[in-house]
Coordinates of C-alpha atoms in Angstrom, one line a residue:
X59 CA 168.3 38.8 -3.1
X60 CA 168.5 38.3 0.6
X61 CA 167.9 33.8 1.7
X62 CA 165.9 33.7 4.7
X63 CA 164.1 29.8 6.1
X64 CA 162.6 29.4 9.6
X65 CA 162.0 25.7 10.4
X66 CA 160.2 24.3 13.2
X67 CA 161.3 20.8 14.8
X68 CA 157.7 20.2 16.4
X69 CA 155.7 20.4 12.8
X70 CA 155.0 17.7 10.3
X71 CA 156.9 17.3 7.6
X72 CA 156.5 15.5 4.5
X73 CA 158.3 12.6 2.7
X74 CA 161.7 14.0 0.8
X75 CA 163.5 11.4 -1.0
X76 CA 167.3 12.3 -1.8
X77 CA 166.9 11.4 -5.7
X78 CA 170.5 13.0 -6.0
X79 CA 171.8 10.5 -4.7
X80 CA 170.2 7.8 -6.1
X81 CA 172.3 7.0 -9.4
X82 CA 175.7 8.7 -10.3
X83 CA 177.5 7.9 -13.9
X84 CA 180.9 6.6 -14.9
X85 CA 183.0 6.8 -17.9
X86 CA 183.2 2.5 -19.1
X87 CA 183.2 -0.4 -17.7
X88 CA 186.9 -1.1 -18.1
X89 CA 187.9 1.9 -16.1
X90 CA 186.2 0.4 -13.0
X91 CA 189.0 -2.4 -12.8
X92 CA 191.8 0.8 -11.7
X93 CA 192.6 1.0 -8.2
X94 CA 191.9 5.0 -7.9
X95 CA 188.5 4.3 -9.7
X96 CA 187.5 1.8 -7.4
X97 CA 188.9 4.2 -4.0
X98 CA 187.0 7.1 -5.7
X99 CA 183.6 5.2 -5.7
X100 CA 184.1 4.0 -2.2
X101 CA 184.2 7.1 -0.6
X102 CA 181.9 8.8 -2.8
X103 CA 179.2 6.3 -1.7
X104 CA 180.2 6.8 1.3
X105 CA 180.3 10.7 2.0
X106 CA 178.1 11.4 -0.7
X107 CA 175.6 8.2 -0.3
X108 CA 175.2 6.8 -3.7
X109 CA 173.1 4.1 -4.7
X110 CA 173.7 3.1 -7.9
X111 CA 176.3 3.5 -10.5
X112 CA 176.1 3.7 -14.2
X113 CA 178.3 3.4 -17.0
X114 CA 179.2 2.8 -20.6
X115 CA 180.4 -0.2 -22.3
X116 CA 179.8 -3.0 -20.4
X117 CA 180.1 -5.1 -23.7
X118 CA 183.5 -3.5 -25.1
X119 CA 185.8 -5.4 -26.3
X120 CA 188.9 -4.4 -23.6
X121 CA 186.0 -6.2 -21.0
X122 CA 186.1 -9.7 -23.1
X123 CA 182.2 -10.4 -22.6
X124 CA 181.8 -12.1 -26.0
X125 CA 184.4 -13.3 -28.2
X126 CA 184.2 -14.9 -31.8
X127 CA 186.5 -17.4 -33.1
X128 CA 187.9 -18.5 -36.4
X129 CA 185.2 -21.1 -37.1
X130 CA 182.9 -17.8 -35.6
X131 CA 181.6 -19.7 -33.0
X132 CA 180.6 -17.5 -29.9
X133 CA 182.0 -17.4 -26.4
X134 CA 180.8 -15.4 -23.5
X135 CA 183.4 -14.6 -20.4
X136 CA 182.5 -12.6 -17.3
X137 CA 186.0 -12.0 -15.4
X138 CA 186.5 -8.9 -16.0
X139 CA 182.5 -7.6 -15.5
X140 CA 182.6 -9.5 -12.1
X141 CA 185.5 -7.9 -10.7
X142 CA 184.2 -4.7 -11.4
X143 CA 180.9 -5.6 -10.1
X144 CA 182.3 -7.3 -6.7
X145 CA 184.0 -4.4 -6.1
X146 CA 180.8 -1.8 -6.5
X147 CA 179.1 -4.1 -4.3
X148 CA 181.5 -4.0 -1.9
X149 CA 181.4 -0.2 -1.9
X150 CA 178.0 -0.2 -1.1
X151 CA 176.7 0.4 -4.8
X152 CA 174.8 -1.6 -7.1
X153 CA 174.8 -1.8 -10.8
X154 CA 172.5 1.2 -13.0
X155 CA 173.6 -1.6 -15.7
X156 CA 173.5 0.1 -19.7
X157 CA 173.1 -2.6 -22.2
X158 CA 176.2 -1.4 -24.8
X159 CA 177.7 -1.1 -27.3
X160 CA 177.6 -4.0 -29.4
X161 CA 181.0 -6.6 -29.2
X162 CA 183.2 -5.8 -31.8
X163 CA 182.2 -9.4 -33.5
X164 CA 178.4 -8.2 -33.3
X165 CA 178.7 -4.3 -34.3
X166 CA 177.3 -2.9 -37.7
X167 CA 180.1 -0.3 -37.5
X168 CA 183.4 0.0 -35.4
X169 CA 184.8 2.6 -33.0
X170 CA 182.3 5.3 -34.1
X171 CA 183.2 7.3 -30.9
X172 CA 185.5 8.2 -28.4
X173 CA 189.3 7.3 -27.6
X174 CA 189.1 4.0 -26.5
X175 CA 186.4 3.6 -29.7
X176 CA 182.9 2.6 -28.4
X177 CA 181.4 0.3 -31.0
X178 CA 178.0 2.6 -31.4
X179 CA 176.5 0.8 -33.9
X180 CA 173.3 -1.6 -33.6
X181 CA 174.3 -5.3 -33.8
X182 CA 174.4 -7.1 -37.1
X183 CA 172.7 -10.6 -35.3
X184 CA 170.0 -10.3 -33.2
X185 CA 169.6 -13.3 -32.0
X186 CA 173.5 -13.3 -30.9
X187 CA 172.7 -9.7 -29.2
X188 CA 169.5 -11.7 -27.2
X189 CA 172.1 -14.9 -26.3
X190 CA 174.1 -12.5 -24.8
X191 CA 171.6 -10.4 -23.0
X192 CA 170.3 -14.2 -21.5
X193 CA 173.6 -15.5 -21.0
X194 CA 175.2 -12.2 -19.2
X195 CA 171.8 -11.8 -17.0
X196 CA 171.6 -15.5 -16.0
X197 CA 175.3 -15.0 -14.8
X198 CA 174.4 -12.6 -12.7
X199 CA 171.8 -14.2 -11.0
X200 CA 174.0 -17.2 -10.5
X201 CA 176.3 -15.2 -8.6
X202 CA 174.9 -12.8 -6.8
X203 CA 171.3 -14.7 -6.4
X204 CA 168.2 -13.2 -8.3
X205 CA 166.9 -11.3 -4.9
X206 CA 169.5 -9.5 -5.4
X207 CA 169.6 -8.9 -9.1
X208 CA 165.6 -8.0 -9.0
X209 CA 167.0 -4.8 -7.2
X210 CA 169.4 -3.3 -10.1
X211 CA 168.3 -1.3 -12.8
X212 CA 168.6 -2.4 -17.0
X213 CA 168.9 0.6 -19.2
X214 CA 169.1 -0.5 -23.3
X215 CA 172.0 2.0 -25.2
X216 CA 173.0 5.1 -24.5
X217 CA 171.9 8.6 -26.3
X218 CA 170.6 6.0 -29.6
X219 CA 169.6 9.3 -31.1
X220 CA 172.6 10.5 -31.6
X221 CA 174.8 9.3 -34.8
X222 CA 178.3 8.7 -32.8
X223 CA 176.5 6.2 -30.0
X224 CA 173.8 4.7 -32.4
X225 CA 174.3 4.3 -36.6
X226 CA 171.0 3.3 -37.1
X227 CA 167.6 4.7 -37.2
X228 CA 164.3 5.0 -34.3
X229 CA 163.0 2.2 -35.6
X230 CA 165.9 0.0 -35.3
X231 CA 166.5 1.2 -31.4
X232 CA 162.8 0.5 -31.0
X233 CA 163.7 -3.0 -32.4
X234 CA 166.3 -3.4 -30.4
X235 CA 164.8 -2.5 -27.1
X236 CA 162.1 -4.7 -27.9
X237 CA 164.4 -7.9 -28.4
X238 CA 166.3 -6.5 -25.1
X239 CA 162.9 -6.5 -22.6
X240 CA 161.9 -9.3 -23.7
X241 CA 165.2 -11.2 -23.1
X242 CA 165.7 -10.2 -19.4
X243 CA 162.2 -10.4 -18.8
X244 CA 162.0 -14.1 -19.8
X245 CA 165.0 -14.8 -17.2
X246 CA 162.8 -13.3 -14.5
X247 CA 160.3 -11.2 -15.1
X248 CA 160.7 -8.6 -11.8
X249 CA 163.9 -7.2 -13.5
X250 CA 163.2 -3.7 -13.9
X251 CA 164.3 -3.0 -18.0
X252 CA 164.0 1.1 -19.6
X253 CA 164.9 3.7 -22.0
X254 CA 165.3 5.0 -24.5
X255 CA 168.2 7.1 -22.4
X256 CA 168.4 9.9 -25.3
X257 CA 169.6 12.8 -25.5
X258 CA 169.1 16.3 -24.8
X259 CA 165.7 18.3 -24.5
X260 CA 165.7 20.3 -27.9
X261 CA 163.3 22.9 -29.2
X262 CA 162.8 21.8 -32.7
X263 CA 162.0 19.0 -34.7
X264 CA 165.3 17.7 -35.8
X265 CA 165.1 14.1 -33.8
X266 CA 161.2 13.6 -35.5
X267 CA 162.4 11.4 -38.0
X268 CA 164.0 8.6 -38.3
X269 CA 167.6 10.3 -37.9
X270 CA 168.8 13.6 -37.0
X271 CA 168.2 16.4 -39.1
X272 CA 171.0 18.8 -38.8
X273 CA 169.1 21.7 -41.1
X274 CA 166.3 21.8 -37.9
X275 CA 169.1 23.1 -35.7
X276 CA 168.4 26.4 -37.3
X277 CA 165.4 27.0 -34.8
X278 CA 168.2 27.5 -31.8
X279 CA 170.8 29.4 -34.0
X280 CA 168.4 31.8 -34.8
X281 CA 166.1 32.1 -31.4
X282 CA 166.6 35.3 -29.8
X283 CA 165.5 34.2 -26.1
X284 CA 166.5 30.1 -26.0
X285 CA 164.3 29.8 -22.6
X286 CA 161.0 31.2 -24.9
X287 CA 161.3 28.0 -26.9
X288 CA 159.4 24.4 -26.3
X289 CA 162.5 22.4 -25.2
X290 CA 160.7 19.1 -24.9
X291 CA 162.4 15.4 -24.3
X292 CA 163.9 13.2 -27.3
X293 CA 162.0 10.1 -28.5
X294 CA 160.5 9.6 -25.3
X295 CA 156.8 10.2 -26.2
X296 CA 157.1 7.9 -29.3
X297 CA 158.9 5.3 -27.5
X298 CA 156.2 5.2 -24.6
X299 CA 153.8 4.7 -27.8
X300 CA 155.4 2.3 -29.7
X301 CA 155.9 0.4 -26.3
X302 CA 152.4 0.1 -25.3
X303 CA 151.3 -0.5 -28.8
X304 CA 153.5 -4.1 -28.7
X305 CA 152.6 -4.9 -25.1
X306 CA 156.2 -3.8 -24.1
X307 CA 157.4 -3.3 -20.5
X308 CA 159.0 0.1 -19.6
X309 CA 159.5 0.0 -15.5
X310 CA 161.7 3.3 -16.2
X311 CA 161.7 5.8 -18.5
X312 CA 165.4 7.5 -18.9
X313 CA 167.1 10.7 -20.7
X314 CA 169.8 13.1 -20.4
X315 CA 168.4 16.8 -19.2
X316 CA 171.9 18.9 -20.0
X317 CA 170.9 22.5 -19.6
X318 CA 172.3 22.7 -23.1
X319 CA 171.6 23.1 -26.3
X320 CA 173.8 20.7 -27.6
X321 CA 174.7 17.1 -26.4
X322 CA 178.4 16.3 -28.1
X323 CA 180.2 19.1 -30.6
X324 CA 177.4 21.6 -31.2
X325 CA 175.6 22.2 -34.1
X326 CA 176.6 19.4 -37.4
X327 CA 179.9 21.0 -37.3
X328 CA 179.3 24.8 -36.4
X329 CA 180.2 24.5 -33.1
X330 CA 178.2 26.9 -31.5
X331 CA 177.7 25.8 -27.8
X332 CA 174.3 27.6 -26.2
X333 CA 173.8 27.7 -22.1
X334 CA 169.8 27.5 -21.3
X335 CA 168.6 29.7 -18.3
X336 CA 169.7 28.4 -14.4
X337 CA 166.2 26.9 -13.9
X338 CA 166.0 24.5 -17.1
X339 CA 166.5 21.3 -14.9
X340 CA 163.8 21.9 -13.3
X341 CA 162.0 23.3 -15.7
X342 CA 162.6 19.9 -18.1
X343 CA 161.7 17.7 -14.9
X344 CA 158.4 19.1 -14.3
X345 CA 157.6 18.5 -18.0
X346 CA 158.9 15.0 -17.9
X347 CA 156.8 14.5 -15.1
X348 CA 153.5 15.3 -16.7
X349 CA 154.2 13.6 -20.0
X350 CA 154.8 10.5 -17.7
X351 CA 151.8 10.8 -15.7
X352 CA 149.7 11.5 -18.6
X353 CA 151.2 8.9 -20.5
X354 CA 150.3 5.0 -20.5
X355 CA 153.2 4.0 -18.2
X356 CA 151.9 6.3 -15.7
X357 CA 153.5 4.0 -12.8
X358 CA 157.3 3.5 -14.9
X359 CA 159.8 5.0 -12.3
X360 CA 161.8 8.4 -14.4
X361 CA 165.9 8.1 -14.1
X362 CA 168.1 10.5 -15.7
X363 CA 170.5 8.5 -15.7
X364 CA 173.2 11.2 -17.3
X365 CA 173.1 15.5 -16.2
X366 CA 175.9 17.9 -15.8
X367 CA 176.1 21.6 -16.0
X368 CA 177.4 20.7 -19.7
X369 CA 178.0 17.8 -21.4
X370 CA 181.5 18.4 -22.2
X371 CA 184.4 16.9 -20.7
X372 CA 186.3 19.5 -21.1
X373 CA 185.0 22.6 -19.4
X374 CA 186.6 24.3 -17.0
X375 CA 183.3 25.4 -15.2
X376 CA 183.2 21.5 -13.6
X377 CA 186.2 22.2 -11.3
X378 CA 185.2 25.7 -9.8
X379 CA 182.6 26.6 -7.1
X380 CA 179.7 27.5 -10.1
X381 CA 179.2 23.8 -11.1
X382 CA 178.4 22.8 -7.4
X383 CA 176.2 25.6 -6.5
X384 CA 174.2 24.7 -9.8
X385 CA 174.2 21.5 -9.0
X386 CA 172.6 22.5 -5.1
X387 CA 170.0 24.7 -6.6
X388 CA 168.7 22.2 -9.7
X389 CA 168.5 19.0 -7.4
X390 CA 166.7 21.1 -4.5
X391 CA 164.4 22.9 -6.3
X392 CA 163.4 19.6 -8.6
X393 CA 163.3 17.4 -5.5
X394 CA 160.1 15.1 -6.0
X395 CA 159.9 15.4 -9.9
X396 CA 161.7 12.4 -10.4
X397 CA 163.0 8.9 -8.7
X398 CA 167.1 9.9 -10.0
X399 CA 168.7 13.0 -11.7
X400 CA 172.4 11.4 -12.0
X401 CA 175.7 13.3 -12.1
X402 CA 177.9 12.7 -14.9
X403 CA 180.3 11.5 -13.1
X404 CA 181.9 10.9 -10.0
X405 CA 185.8 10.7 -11.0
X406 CA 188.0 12.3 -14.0
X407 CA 189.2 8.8 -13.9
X408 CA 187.6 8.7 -17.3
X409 CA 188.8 8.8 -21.2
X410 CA 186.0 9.4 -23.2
X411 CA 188.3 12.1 -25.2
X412 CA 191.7 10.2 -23.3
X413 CA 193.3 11.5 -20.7
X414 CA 193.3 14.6 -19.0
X415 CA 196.0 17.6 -19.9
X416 CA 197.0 18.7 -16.0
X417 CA 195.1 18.0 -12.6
X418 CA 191.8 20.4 -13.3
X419 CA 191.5 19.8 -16.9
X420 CA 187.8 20.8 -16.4
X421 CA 186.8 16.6 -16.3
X422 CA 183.1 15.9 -15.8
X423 CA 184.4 14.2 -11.9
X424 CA 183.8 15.0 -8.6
X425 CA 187.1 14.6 -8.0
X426 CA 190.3 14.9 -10.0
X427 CA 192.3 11.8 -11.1
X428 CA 194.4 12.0 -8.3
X429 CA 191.7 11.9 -6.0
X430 CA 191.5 15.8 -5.3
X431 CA 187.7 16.5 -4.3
X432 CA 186.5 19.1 -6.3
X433 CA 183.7 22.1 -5.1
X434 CA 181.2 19.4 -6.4
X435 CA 181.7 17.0 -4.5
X436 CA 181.3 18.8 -1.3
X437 CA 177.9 19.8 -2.8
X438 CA 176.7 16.2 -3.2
X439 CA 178.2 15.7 0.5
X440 CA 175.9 18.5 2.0
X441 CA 172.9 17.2 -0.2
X442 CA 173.4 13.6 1.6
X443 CA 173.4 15.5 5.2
X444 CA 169.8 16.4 4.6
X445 CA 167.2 14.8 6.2
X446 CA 164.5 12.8 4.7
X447 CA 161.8 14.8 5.7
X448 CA 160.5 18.4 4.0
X449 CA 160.1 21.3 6.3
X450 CA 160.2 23.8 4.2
X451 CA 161.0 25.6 1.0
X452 CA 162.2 29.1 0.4
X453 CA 164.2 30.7 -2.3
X454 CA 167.8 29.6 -2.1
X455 CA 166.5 27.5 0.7
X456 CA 165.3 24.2 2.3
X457 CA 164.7 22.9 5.5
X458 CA 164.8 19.4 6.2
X459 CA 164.4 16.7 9.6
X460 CA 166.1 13.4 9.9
X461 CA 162.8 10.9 10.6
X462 CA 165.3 8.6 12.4
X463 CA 166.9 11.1 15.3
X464 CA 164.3 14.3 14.4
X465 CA 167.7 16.3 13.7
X466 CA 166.6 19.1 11.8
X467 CA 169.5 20.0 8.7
X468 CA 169.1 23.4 6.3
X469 CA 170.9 23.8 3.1
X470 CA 171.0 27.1 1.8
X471 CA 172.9 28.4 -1.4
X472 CA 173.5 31.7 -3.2
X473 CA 173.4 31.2 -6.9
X474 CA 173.4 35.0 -7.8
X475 CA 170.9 36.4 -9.8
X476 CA 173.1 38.4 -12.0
X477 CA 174.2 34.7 -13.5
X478 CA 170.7 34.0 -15.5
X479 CA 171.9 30.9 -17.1
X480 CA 173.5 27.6 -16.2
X481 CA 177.2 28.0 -15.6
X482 CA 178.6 28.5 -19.5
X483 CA 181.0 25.8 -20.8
X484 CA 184.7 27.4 -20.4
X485 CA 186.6 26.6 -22.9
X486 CA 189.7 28.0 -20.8
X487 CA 190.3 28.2 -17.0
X488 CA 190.0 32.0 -17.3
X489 CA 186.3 31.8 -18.1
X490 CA 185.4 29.7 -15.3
X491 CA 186.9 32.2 -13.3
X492 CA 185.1 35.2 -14.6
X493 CA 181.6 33.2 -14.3
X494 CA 183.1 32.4 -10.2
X495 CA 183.5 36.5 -9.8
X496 CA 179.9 37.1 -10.8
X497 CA 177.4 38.0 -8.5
X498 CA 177.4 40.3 -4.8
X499 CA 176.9 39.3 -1.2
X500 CA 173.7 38.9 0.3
X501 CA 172.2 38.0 3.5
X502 CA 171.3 35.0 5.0
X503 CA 169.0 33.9 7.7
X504 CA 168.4 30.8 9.2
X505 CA 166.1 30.0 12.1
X506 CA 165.2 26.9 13.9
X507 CA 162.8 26.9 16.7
X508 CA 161.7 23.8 18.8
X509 CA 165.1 22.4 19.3
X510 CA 166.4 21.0 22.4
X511 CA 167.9 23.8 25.1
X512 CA 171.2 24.4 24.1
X513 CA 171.4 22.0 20.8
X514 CA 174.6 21.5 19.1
X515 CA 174.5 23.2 15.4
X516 CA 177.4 22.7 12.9
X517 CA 177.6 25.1 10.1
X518 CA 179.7 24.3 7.2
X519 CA 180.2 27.3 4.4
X520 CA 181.3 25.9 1.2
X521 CA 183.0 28.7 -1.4
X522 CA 185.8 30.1 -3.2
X523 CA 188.7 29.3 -0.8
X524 CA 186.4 27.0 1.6
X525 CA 186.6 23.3 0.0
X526 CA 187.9 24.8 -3.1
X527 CA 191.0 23.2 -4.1
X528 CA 191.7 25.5 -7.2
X529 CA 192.7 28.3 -4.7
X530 CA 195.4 26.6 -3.4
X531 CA 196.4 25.2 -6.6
X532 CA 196.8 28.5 -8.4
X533 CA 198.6 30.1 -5.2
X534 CA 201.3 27.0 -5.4
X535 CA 202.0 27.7 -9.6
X536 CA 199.2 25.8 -11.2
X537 CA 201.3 22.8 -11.6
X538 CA 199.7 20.2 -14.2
X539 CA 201.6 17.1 -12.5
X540 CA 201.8 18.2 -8.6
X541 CA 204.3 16.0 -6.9
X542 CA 202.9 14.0 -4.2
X543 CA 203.5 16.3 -1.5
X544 CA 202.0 18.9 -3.6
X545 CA 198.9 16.7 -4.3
X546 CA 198.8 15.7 -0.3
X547 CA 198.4 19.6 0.3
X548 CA 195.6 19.8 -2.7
X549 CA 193.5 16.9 -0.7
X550 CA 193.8 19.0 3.1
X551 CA 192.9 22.3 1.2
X552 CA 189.9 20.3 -0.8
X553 CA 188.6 18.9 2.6
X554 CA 188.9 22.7 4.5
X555 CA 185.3 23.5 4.5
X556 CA 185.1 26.0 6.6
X557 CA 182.9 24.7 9.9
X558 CA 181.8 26.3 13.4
X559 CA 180.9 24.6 16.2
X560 CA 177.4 26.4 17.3
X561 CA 174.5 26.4 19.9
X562 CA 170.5 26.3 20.7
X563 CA 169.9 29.3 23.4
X564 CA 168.3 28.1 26.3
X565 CA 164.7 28.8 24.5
X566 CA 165.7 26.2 21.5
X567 CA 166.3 28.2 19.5
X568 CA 169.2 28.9 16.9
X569 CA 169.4 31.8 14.5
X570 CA 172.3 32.0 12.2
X571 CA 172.4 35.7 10.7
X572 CA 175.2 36.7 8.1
X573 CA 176.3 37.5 4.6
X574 CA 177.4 35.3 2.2
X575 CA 179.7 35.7 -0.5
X576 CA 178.4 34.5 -4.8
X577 CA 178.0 30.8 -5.3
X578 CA 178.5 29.9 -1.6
X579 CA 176.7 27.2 -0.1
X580 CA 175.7 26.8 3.4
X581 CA 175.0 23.7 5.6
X582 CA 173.2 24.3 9.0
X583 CA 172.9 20.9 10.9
X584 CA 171.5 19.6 14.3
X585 CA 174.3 17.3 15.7
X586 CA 172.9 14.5 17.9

């Protein structure tokens, strides 16, 4: 299917905010304190613009926050949360702050998931959870002032619907969000608390209890078409009810939109691992928009604060050009639906399952751990060049102006139409690389009229070879451990987007005709 947009400089445009780049995830708390972490998030907020960053266990143990002694009297210690916090703001980024896991000393149950052994489990003392949620936000305010506190974010838990992050039932993460708003909100009431960040969208009724049922998983295993089914949100609805029926704030609602059928290890045990069809993003946005509107928090701000082309960290898919051109087309064409859709994450500095086998080890980052950008990256780096202004919409398309400097930007991308589903999880490199030779050429056409005589247009193509680092890696051997020099020539090949240096005739006006190769992704930019 041929991508043709025409945009005009001179007509009016309307608001476009850049919810891509609003939030972005990473792994835990602990791994923010590692130099490469902390060098990763500075230039990802800066190429890429984010906002906000959010991450997992900000109460861990390995981060000190609350410590028990013999006589079990309570301490809470902040050294470690600062520097990691210091640090983000001095990237530019502020806190998306998740409330979790419980303290060892506070948890039900302990290590219930991943290496480093996330306490997922509610706490076994309330009102020791509620000290801490006073004590840790009063902190805050004392050090960085409460102006500037009133303009982060407070998510309770992460994915409570899920056994391994929450042993306990609906009811006792209702409780426990409850006991959480009301906390912050008695420190200062403007702090903007939400939830009930579950997870996924499923098509059956195996969250409508109290805890999962695995036999309702059978309504997926046995579907014929997965994209005919009623995929709706976890929890949400019922947690919007049970909030207004105790007077509750919710300033944000929050969940994880995977275009997946599963949200850790498939099916109780059966491991089968299901790929929903290429629009399901925004297919789960528009829904989550209406049930929000409709709802009785029709003002609460909608963050999802967790989305990936899978939700496995291990899939080989996240390091080739497939995952970026996905990730181009869902946050285009859901633009407007909601305030945040957040990518999971930003680095492969990140041990949910420990570390990483070899350099592309299929991580959920944007870059590797050595600081290689990945195809993904660049995507979220042509995302931030558009402007803030809609122009225009067209399949494949969009056409954007800058409201500052009336710099028009396009951003076109071919996710081939033979590919009907999200980017399948790959298992092993080889499969990523049969999903990347999907697809045939098609045309593209860009105009942009009104322009000043002789404008100066960049055009940046992003696509297997351009800004793809796995080219190069697979010509020098594949190594798993590159040496240094080997790792400095991964970076330049990462950063070679391909980019011409173009013109505005004398009319203003700039066409750009050519054919573009499967999964490529095209930048067209006014330069003033």
């Amino acid at each position: 299917m041929a991508i043709s947009i025409a945009a005009d400089a001179a007509r009016p445009g309307s608001p476009l905010a850049h919810s891509w780049s609003e939030v972005v995830g990473a792994g835990r708390a602990a791994e923010g304190l590692r130099a490469g972490w902390q060098e990763h998030l500075k230039d990802a907020a800066g190429r890429c613009g984010f906002r906000y960053v959010r991450f997992h266990g900000l109460f861990h143990d390995d981060m000190f926050v609350l410590r028990q002694d013999a006589a079990g009297r309570i301490y809470h210690t902040f050294h470690y949360v600062d520097d990691v916090f210091d640090r983000m703001l001095e990237s530019g980024v502020r806190p998306f702050v998740e409330f979790g896991f419980s303290p060892g000393a506070l948890a039900r149950e302990h290590a219930t998931t991943f290496w480093w052994g996330a306490n997922g489990a509610p706490p076994t003392d309330m009102a020791a959870w509620t000290d801490l949620i006073t004590a840790t936000v009063r902190h805050w305010i004392g050090r960085y002032g409460a102006d500037e506190v009133a303009r982060w974010y407070f998510e309770v838990w992460n994915e409570p619907n899920l056994h391994n992050f929450f042993r306990g039932t609906r009811s006792e993460y209702f409780a426990l969000y409850e006991a959480t708003v009301r906390a912050v909100k008695a420190v200062d009431p403007r702090l903007r608390v939400g939830g009930p960040a579950t997870s996924n969208f499923v098509p059956d009724a195996r969250f409508a209890g109290e805890r999962e049922d695995t036999a309702q998983h059978a309504v997926v295993l046995d579907a014929e078409n997965l994209d005919a089914l009623d995929w709706r949100p976890v929890w949400l609805e019922e947690f919007l009810a049970f909030c207004a029926a105790r007077g509750l704030p919710v300033d944000f609602v929050s969940t994880h939109p995977y275009p997946t059928d599963w949200a850790l290890d498939g099916h109780g045990g059966q491991h089968k691992e299901f790929v929903r069809g290429s629009d399901a993003t925004v297919r789960d946005l528009r829904l989550l928009r209406e049930i929000v509107d409709s709802g009785p928090y029709p003002d609460a701000e909608i963050h999802l604060t967790e989305w990936n082309s899978s939700p496995s960290p291990r899939d080989h898919a996240h390091d080739h050009m497939p995952a970026a051109t996905f990730v181009v087309k869902s946050q285009v064409e859901s633009a407007g639906l909601v305030d945040s859709l957040a990518h999971w994450v930003f680095t492969d500095v990140f041990e949910e399952g420990g570390a990483g086998d070899g350099i592309f080890h299929g991580g959920f980052g944007m870059v590797t751990y050595q600081g290689v950008p990945k195809p993904v990256f660049h995507a979220y780096r042509m995302l931030h060049a558009l402007g803030d202004e809609l122009l225009g919409r067209a399949p494949g398309a969009v056409a954007t102006r800058h409201g500052g400097t009336g710099a028009l930007a396009v951003l076109a991308y071919h996710y081939p139409e033979q590919q009907r589903s999200a980017p399948p999880k790959a298992a092993v490199r080889d499969e990523a690389l049969a999903v990347q030779q999907v697809g045939e050429d098609t045309p593209l056409r860009v105009e942009l009229r009104g322009l000043r005589p002789g404008a100066r247009i960049v055009v940046e193509t992003l696509a297997v070879g351009s800004g793809d680092a796995t080219t190069a890696w697979r010509a020098m051997g594949s190594p798993d451990f590159p040496t240094r020099e080997q790792t400095a020539e991964l970076r330049a090949a990462a950063e070679d987007v391909r980019r011409r240096e173009l013109a505005a005739d004398g009319a203003g006006t700039f066409v750009l005709a050519e054919t573009v190769t499967p999964w490529s992704v095209v930048l067209v930019r006014e330069e003033r």
